[in-house]
CSV table of C-alpha atoms in Angstrom, one decimal:
chain,number,residue,atom,x,y,z
A,763,UNK,CA,17.0,-86.3,-76.5
A,764,UNK,CA,20.4,-85.2,-75.3
A,765,UNK,CA,19.9,-82.2,-73.1
A,766,UNK,CA,22.2,-79.9,-71.2
A,767,UNK,CA,21.0,-78.7,-68.0
A,768,UNK,CA,22.9,-76.1,-66.2
A,769,UNK,CA,22.8,-75.8,-62.4
A,770,UNK,CA,22.2,-79.3,-61.6
A,771,UNK,CA,23.7,-79.1,-58.2
A,772,UNK,CA,21.1,-76.3,-57.6
A,773,UNK,CA,17.5,-76.7,-56.3
A,774,UNK,CA,15.6,-76.4,-59.5
A,775,UNK,CA,18.3,-77.8,-61.8
A,776,UNK,CA,18.4,-81.0,-59.4
A,777,UNK,CA,14.8,-81.8,-59.9
A,778,UNK,CA,14.7,-80.9,-63.6
A,779,UNK,CA,17.5,-83.5,-64.2
A,780,UNK,CA,15.7,-86.1,-62.4
A,781,UNK,CA,12.6,-85.8,-64.2
A,782,UNK,CA,14.2,-85.9,-67.5
A,783,UNK,CA,16.3,-88.7,-66.6
A,784,UNK,CA,13.2,-90.7,-65.3
A,785,UNK,CA,11.4,-90.3,-68.7
A,786,UNK,CA,14.5,-91.5,-70.6
A,787,UNK,CA,16.4,-88.5,-71.8
A,788,UNK,CA,20.2,-88.3,-71.8
A,789,UNK,CA,21.3,-85.6,-69.4
A,790,UNK,CA,24.7,-83.7,-69.2
A,791,UNK,CA,24.4,-81.5,-65.9
A,792,UNK,CA,26.9,-78.7,-65.1
A,793,UNK,CA,27.5,-76.4,-62.0
A,794,UNK,CA,30.3,-74.6,-60.7
A,795,UNK,CA,29.3,-75.7,-57.1
A,796,UNK,CA,30.0,-72.1,-55.7
A,797,UNK,CA,29.6,-71.3,-52.0
A,798,UNK,CA,26.8,-68.9,-52.0
A,799,UNK,CA,25.2,-71.3,-49.6
A,800,UNK,CA,26.4,-74.6,-47.9
A,801,UNK,CA,28.0,-76.7,-50.7
A,802,UNK,CA,27.2,-79.9,-48.7
A,803,UNK,CA,23.7,-79.4,-49.7
A,804,UNK,CA,24.7,-79.0,-53.2
A,805,UNK,CA,26.8,-82.3,-52.9
A,806,UNK,CA,24.0,-83.9,-51.3
A,807,UNK,CA,21.7,-83.2,-54.3
A,808,UNK,CA,24.5,-84.7,-56.6
A,809,UNK,CA,24.8,-87.7,-54.4
A,810,UNK,CA,20.9,-88.1,-54.6
A,811,UNK,CA,21.2,-88.4,-58.3
A,812,UNK,CA,24.1,-90.9,-58.3
A,813,UNK,CA,26.9,-88.6,-58.6
A,814,UNK,CA,29.8,-89.4,-56.3
A,815,UNK,CA,31.0,-86.0,-54.6
A,816,UNK,CA,34.4,-87.7,-54.0
A,817,UNK,CA,35.0,-87.9,-57.8
A,818,UNK,CA,34.0,-84.2,-58.7
A,819,UNK,CA,36.7,-82.2,-60.2
A,820,UNK,CA,36.8,-79.4,-62.5
A,821,UNK,CA,36.0,-80.2,-66.1
A,822,UNK,CA,36.2,-83.9,-65.4
A,823,UNK,CA,32.8,-85.8,-66.3
A,824,UNK,CA,31.3,-88.1,-63.6
A,825,UNK,CA,29.0,-90.8,-64.7
A,826,UNK,CA,26.0,-91.3,-62.4
A,827,UNK,CA,25.7,-94.8,-60.6
A,828,UNK,CA,21.9,-94.4,-60.5
A,829,UNK,CA,21.2,-93.2,-64.0
A,830,UNK,CA,23.2,-94.7,-66.8
A,831,UNK,CA,22.1,-91.6,-68.9
A,832,UNK,CA,23.3,-88.9,-66.5
A,833,UNK,CA,26.8,-87.2,-66.6
A,834,UNK,CA,27.9,-84.3,-64.4
A,835,UNK,CA,30.6,-81.9,-65.1
A,836,UNK,CA,31.8,-79.3,-62.7
A,837,UNK,CA,32.0,-76.1,-65.1
A,838,UNK,CA,31.6,-72.5,-64.6
A,839,UNK,CA,29.2,-71.0,-67.3
A,840,UNK,CA,31.2,-67.9,-67.3
A,841,UNK,CA,34.2,-69.7,-68.7
A,842,UNK,CA,34.0,-69.0,-72.2
A,843,UNK,CA,36.4,-71.6,-73.7
A,844,UNK,CA,35.2,-74.5,-71.4
A,845,UNK,CA,31.7,-73.7,-72.5
A,846,UNK,CA,32.5,-73.7,-76.2
A,847,UNK,CA,34.4,-76.9,-75.8
A,848,UNK,CA,31.4,-78.5,-74.2
A,849,UNK,CA,28.9,-77.5,-77.0
A,850,UNK,CA,31.3,-78.7,-79.5
A,851,UNK,CA,31.8,-82.1,-78.0
A,852,UNK,CA,28.6,-83.1,-76.8
A,853,UNK,CA,26.1,-82.1,-79.7
A,854,UNK,CA,23.1,-81.3,-77.5
A,855,UNK,CA,19.6,-81.5,-78.9
A,856,UNK,CA,18.0,-78.8,-76.4
A,857,UNK,CA,19.3,-76.7,-73.3
A,858,UNK,CA,17.7,-76.1,-70.0
A,859,UNK,CA,19.5,-72.9,-68.6
A,860,UNK,CA,19.0,-72.7,-64.8
A,861,UNK,CA,22.4,-71.8,-63.5
A,862,UNK,CA,22.5,-68.3,-61.9
A,863,UNK,CA,23.6,-66.2,-59.2
A,864,UNK,CA,20.7,-66.1,-57.1
A,865,UNK,CA,19.4,-63.9,-54.3
A,866,UNK,CA,18.4,-60.2,-54.1
A,867,UNK,CA,20.3,-59.0,-51.0
A,868,UNK,CA,23.3,-60.8,-52.0
A,869,UNK,CA,23.5,-58.5,-55.0
A,870,UNK,CA,24.4,-55.5,-52.7
A,871,UNK,CA,27.2,-57.3,-51.3
A,872,UNK,CA,28.7,-59.1,-54.5
A,873,UNK,CA,27.2,-57.4,-57.6
A,874,UNK,CA,30.2,-58.7,-59.8
A,875,UNK,CA,29.0,-62.3,-59.2
A,876,UNK,CA,25.8,-61.5,-60.8
A,877,UNK,CA,27.4,-60.1,-64.0
A,878,UNK,CA,29.9,-63.0,-64.2
A,879,UNK,CA,27.2,-65.6,-63.9
A,880,UNK,CA,23.9,-64.2,-65.1
A,881,UNK,CA,25.2,-61.9,-68.0
A,882,UNK,CA,28.6,-63.4,-69.2
A,883,UNK,CA,27.4,-67.1,-68.4
A,884,UNK,CA,24.1,-66.6,-70.3
A,885,UNK,CA,25.9,-65.1,-73.3
A,886,UNK,CA,28.1,-68.1,-73.2
A,887,UNK,CA,25.1,-70.5,-73.3
A,888,UNK,CA,23.5,-68.4,-76.1
A,889,UNK,CA,26.8,-68.6,-78.3
A,890,UNK,CA,26.7,-72.4,-77.6
A,891,UNK,CA,23.1,-72.6,-78.9
A,892,UNK,CA,24.0,-70.5,-81.9
A,893,UNK,CA,26.9,-72.7,-83.1
A,894,UNK,CA,25.5,-76.0,-81.6
A,895,UNK,CA,22.2,-75.7,-83.7
A,896,UNK,CA,20.1,-76.2,-80.6
A,897,UNK,CA,16.4,-77.0,-81.1
A,898,UNK,CA,15.2,-75.2,-78.2
A,899,UNK,CA,16.7,-73.1,-75.2
A,900,UNK,CA,14.5,-73.0,-72.2
A,901,UNK,CA,16.0,-70.5,-69.6
A,902,UNK,CA,15.1,-69.3,-66.1
A,903,UNK,CA,14.0,-65.7,-65.7
A,904,UNK,CA,12.5,-64.6,-62.4
A,905,UNK,CA,9.1,-62.8,-61.1
A,906,UNK,CA,11.6,-60.0,-59.9
A,907,UNK,CA,11.7,-58.5,-63.2
A,908,UNK,CA,8.2,-56.9,-62.4
A,909,UNK,CA,10.0,-54.6,-60.1
A,910,UNK,CA,8.0,-51.4,-59.1
A,911,UNK,CA,4.8,-52.8,-61.1
A,912,UNK,CA,2.0,-52.8,-58.7
A,913,UNK,CA,-0.6,-54.2,-61.3
A,914,UNK,CA,-1.9,-57.5,-59.9
A,915,UNK,CA,-1.7,-60.3,-61.1
A,916,UNK,CA,1.4,-59.9,-63.0
A,917,UNK,CA,1.1,-60.5,-66.6
A,918,UNK,CA,3.9,-61.1,-69.0
A,919,UNK,CA,2.7,-58.4,-71.2
A,920,UNK,CA,3.2,-55.9,-68.4
A,921,UNK,CA,6.1,-53.4,-68.4
A,922,UNK,CA,9.3,-54.8,-66.7
A,923,UNK,CA,11.5,-51.6,-67.2
A,924,UNK,CA,11.8,-50.7,-63.5
A,925,UNK,CA,13.7,-53.5,-61.6
A,926,UNK,CA,14.7,-52.7,-58.1
A,927,UNK,CA,17.7,-55.2,-57.7
A,928,UNK,CA,20.6,-56.0,-59.9
A,929,UNK,CA,19.4,-59.6,-59.7
A,930,UNK,CA,16.3,-58.5,-61.4
A,931,UNK,CA,18.2,-56.5,-64.0
A,932,UNK,CA,20.3,-59.4,-64.9
A,933,UNK,CA,17.2,-61.4,-65.3
A,934,UNK,CA,15.4,-58.9,-67.7
A,935,UNK,CA,18.9,-58.6,-69.5
A,936,UNK,CA,18.7,-62.5,-70.0
A,937,UNK,CA,15.2,-62.0,-71.7
A,938,UNK,CA,16.5,-59.3,-73.9
A,939,UNK,CA,19.6,-61.2,-74.8
A,940,UNK,CA,17.7,-64.4,-75.6
A,941,UNK,CA,15.3,-62.5,-77.8
A,942,UNK,CA,18.2,-61.0,-79.7
A,943,UNK,CA,19.7,-64.4,-80.5
A,944,UNK,CA,16.3,-65.8,-81.4
A,945,UNK,CA,15.7,-62.9,-83.8
A,946,UNK,CA,19.2,-62.9,-85.4
A,947,UNK,CA,19.8,-66.7,-85.5
A,948,UNK,CA,16.5,-68.2,-85.4
A,949,UNK,CA,17.0,-70.1,-82.1
A,950,UNK,CA,13.6,-71.1,-80.4
A,951,UNK,CA,13.9,-69.7,-76.9
A,952,UNK,CA,11.6,-69.7,-74.0
A,953,UNK,CA,11.9,-67.6,-70.9
A,954,UNK,CA,10.2,-68.8,-67.6
A,955,UNK,CA,9.5,-66.4,-64.8
A,956,UNK,CA,9.6,-68.4,-61.8
A,957,UNK,CA,7.5,-67.2,-58.6
A,958,UNK,CA,9.4,-68.2,-55.3
A,959,UNK,CA,9.9,-71.7,-55.6
A,960,UNK,CA,10.0,-74.1,-52.4
A,961,UNK,CA,10.0,-78.0,-51.7
A,962,UNK,CA,12.4,-80.7,-51.0
A,963,UNK,CA,16.3,-79.9,-51.4
A,964,UNK,CA,15.2,-76.2,-51.3
A,965,UNK,CA,17.7,-73.3,-51.0
A,966,UNK,CA,18.4,-72.6,-47.4
A,967,UNK,CA,18.5,-68.8,-48.1
A,968,UNK,CA,14.8,-68.7,-48.8
A,969,UNK,CA,12.2,-67.3,-46.4
A,970,UNK,CA,10.5,-70.7,-45.8
A,971,UNK,CA,13.5,-72.3,-44.5
A,972,UNK,CA,14.9,-69.4,-42.5
A,973,UNK,CA,11.6,-69.0,-40.8
A,974,UNK,CA,11.4,-72.8,-40.1
A,975,UNK,CA,14.9,-72.8,-38.7
A,976,UNK,CA,14.4,-70.1,-36.5
A,977,UNK,CA,11.2,-71.6,-35.0
A,978,UNK,CA,12.7,-74.9,-34.5
A,979,UNK,CA,15.7,-73.4,-32.8
A,980,UNK,CA,13.4,-70.9,-30.6
A,981,UNK,CA,14.9,-67.8,-32.3
A,982,UNK,CA,13.3,-64.7,-33.3
A,983,UNK,CA,12.2,-64.5,-37.0
A,984,UNK,CA,13.7,-61.8,-39.3
A,985,UNK,CA,10.8,-60.0,-40.8
A,986,UNK,CA,11.6,-57.2,-43.4
A,987,UNK,CA,9.5,-54.2,-44.1
A,988,UNK,CA,7.4,-54.7,-40.9
A,989,UNK,CA,6.0,-57.7,-42.5
A,990,UNK,CA,4.3,-55.8,-45.4
A,991,UNK,CA,5.3,-58.2,-48.2
A,992,UNK,CA,3.9,-61.0,-50.1
A,993,UNK,CA,5.1,-63.9,-52.0
A,994,UNK,CA,3.6,-66.2,-54.4
A,995,UNK,CA,5.1,-69.6,-53.3
A,996,UNK,CA,5.2,-72.4,-56.0
A,997,UNK,CA,5.8,-75.9,-55.3
A,998,UNK,CA,8.9,-77.1,-57.0
A,999,UNK,CA,7.1,-80.2,-58.9
A,1000,UNK,CA,4.7,-77.5,-60.5
A,1001,UNK,CA,7.8,-75.6,-61.8
A,1002,UNK,CA,9.3,-78.7,-63.2
A,1003,UNK,CA,6.1,-79.6,-64.9
A,1004,UNK,CA,6.2,-76.2,-66.5
A,1005,UNK,CA,9.8,-76.6,-67.7
A,1006,UNK,CA,9.2,-80.1,-69.2
A,1007,UNK,CA,5.9,-79.0,-71.0
A,1008,UNK,CA,7.7,-75.8,-72.4
A,1009,UNK,CA,10.8,-77.7,-73.3
A,1010,UNK,CA,8.8,-80.2,-75.4
A,1011,UNK,CA,7.1,-77.3,-77.5
A,1012,UNK,CA,9.8,-75.1,-79.0
A,1013,UNK,CA,8.9,-71.5,-79.4
A,1014,UNK,CA,7.3,-70.5,-82.7
A,1015,UNK,CA,7.0,-67.0,-84.1
A,1016,UNK,CA,3.9,-65.2,-83.5
A,1017,UNK,CA,2.6,-64.3,-86.8
A,1018,UNK,CA,0.0,-61.8,-85.4
A,1019,UNK,CA,2.9,-59.8,-83.8
A,1020,UNK,CA,3.0,-56.0,-84.8
A,1021,UNK,CA,5.7,-53.5,-84.3
A,1022,UNK,CA,3.1,-51.0,-84.1
A,1023,UNK,CA,1.7,-52.4,-81.0
A,1024,UNK,CA,4.7,-54.6,-79.8
A,1025,UNK,CA,3.7,-57.3,-77.3
A,1026,UNK,CA,6.9,-58.0,-74.9
A,1027,UNK,CA,6.0,-61.7,-74.3
A,1028,UNK,CA,6.0,-62.8,-78.0
A,1029,UNK,CA,7.8,-61.8,-81.1
A,1030,UNK,CA,8.1,-62.4,-84.9
A,1031,UNK,CA,11.1,-64.5,-83.7
A,1032,UNK,CA,10.5,-68.0,-82.2
A,1033,UNK,CA,10.6,-66.4,-78.8
A,1034,UNK,CA,8.2,-66.7,-75.7
A,1035,UNK,CA,7.8,-65.5,-72.1
A,1036,UNK,CA,5.7,-67.3,-69.4
A,1037,UNK,CA,5.0,-66.8,-65.9
A,1038,UNK,CA,5.0,-70.0,-63.6
A,1039,UNK,CA,3.6,-69.2,-60.1
A,1040,UNK,CA,0.8,-70.3,-57.9
A,1041,UNK,CA,-1.4,-67.1,-58.1
A,1042,UNK,CA,-2.1,-67.1,-54.3
A,1043,UNK,CA,0.3,-64.7,-52.4
A,1044,UNK,CA,1.1,-65.3,-48.9
A,1045,UNK,CA,2.1,-62.5,-46.5
A,1046,UNK,CA,5.2,-62.6,-44.3
A,1047,UNK,CA,3.0,-62.6,-41.2
A,1048,UNK,CA,1.0,-65.8,-42.2
A,1049,UNK,CA,4.4,-67.6,-43.3
A,1050,UNK,CA,5.9,-66.8,-39.9
A,1051,UNK,CA,3.1,-68.3,-37.8
A,1052,UNK,CA,4.5,-71.5,-36.0
């Protein structure tokens, strides 16, 4: 298959592209390589997949020297015209949409970045899928959509109407937008709620790496809310396995769905929502132990 993967200079997108390439799919990867964290790490991931950072320019395709079936293009998913051209020119079979402005605390500092990338960018992806006759769109949501919900374990049939960050609100918005396009245009869409992903080439703003860096440097560890927090850490290979398995099985309508008792995780449209997590939460104190 020919697959568009957004966010391939990012953590999960990088690993997803490699997995698809290794099994023989043709991959076109895009990323805007923003400076939310050190861009050298992003270029390092690209280099690891055979993309020469020196050749990366805006809107210029770069072929991988390691994978003959991999092309990277520096694009911003919020660029409406560029994304429309990409879909028109490439004729993708399926799409894995992982690009997003990540981070919860950063949304307090730069909220517009979340609207530009997560809302406008996702709309451009959905429009591309609409006109490109895409067989299946798999997109990244987040466990943060559960917000103030205290019922454990989190279930996809739970209410997610009380997000507590703009990031979470944009991710719930993505789920609603995807369902709308699935309903209106019959696009099979599947949203995956990731639970705190870690592993090689991970994001340096995540607690695991921040804590480790502080320990190695002999510096105090920043622990928020007096350490009264838990995270369900999920190894990146398990996340990728989930993405691939879902990608290979396009969402189908739930024939048993009823508007009198509407389930939020399925639909009479070809739409599904899944959690991908470890189900073994770790508290801040345990994580910070040397």
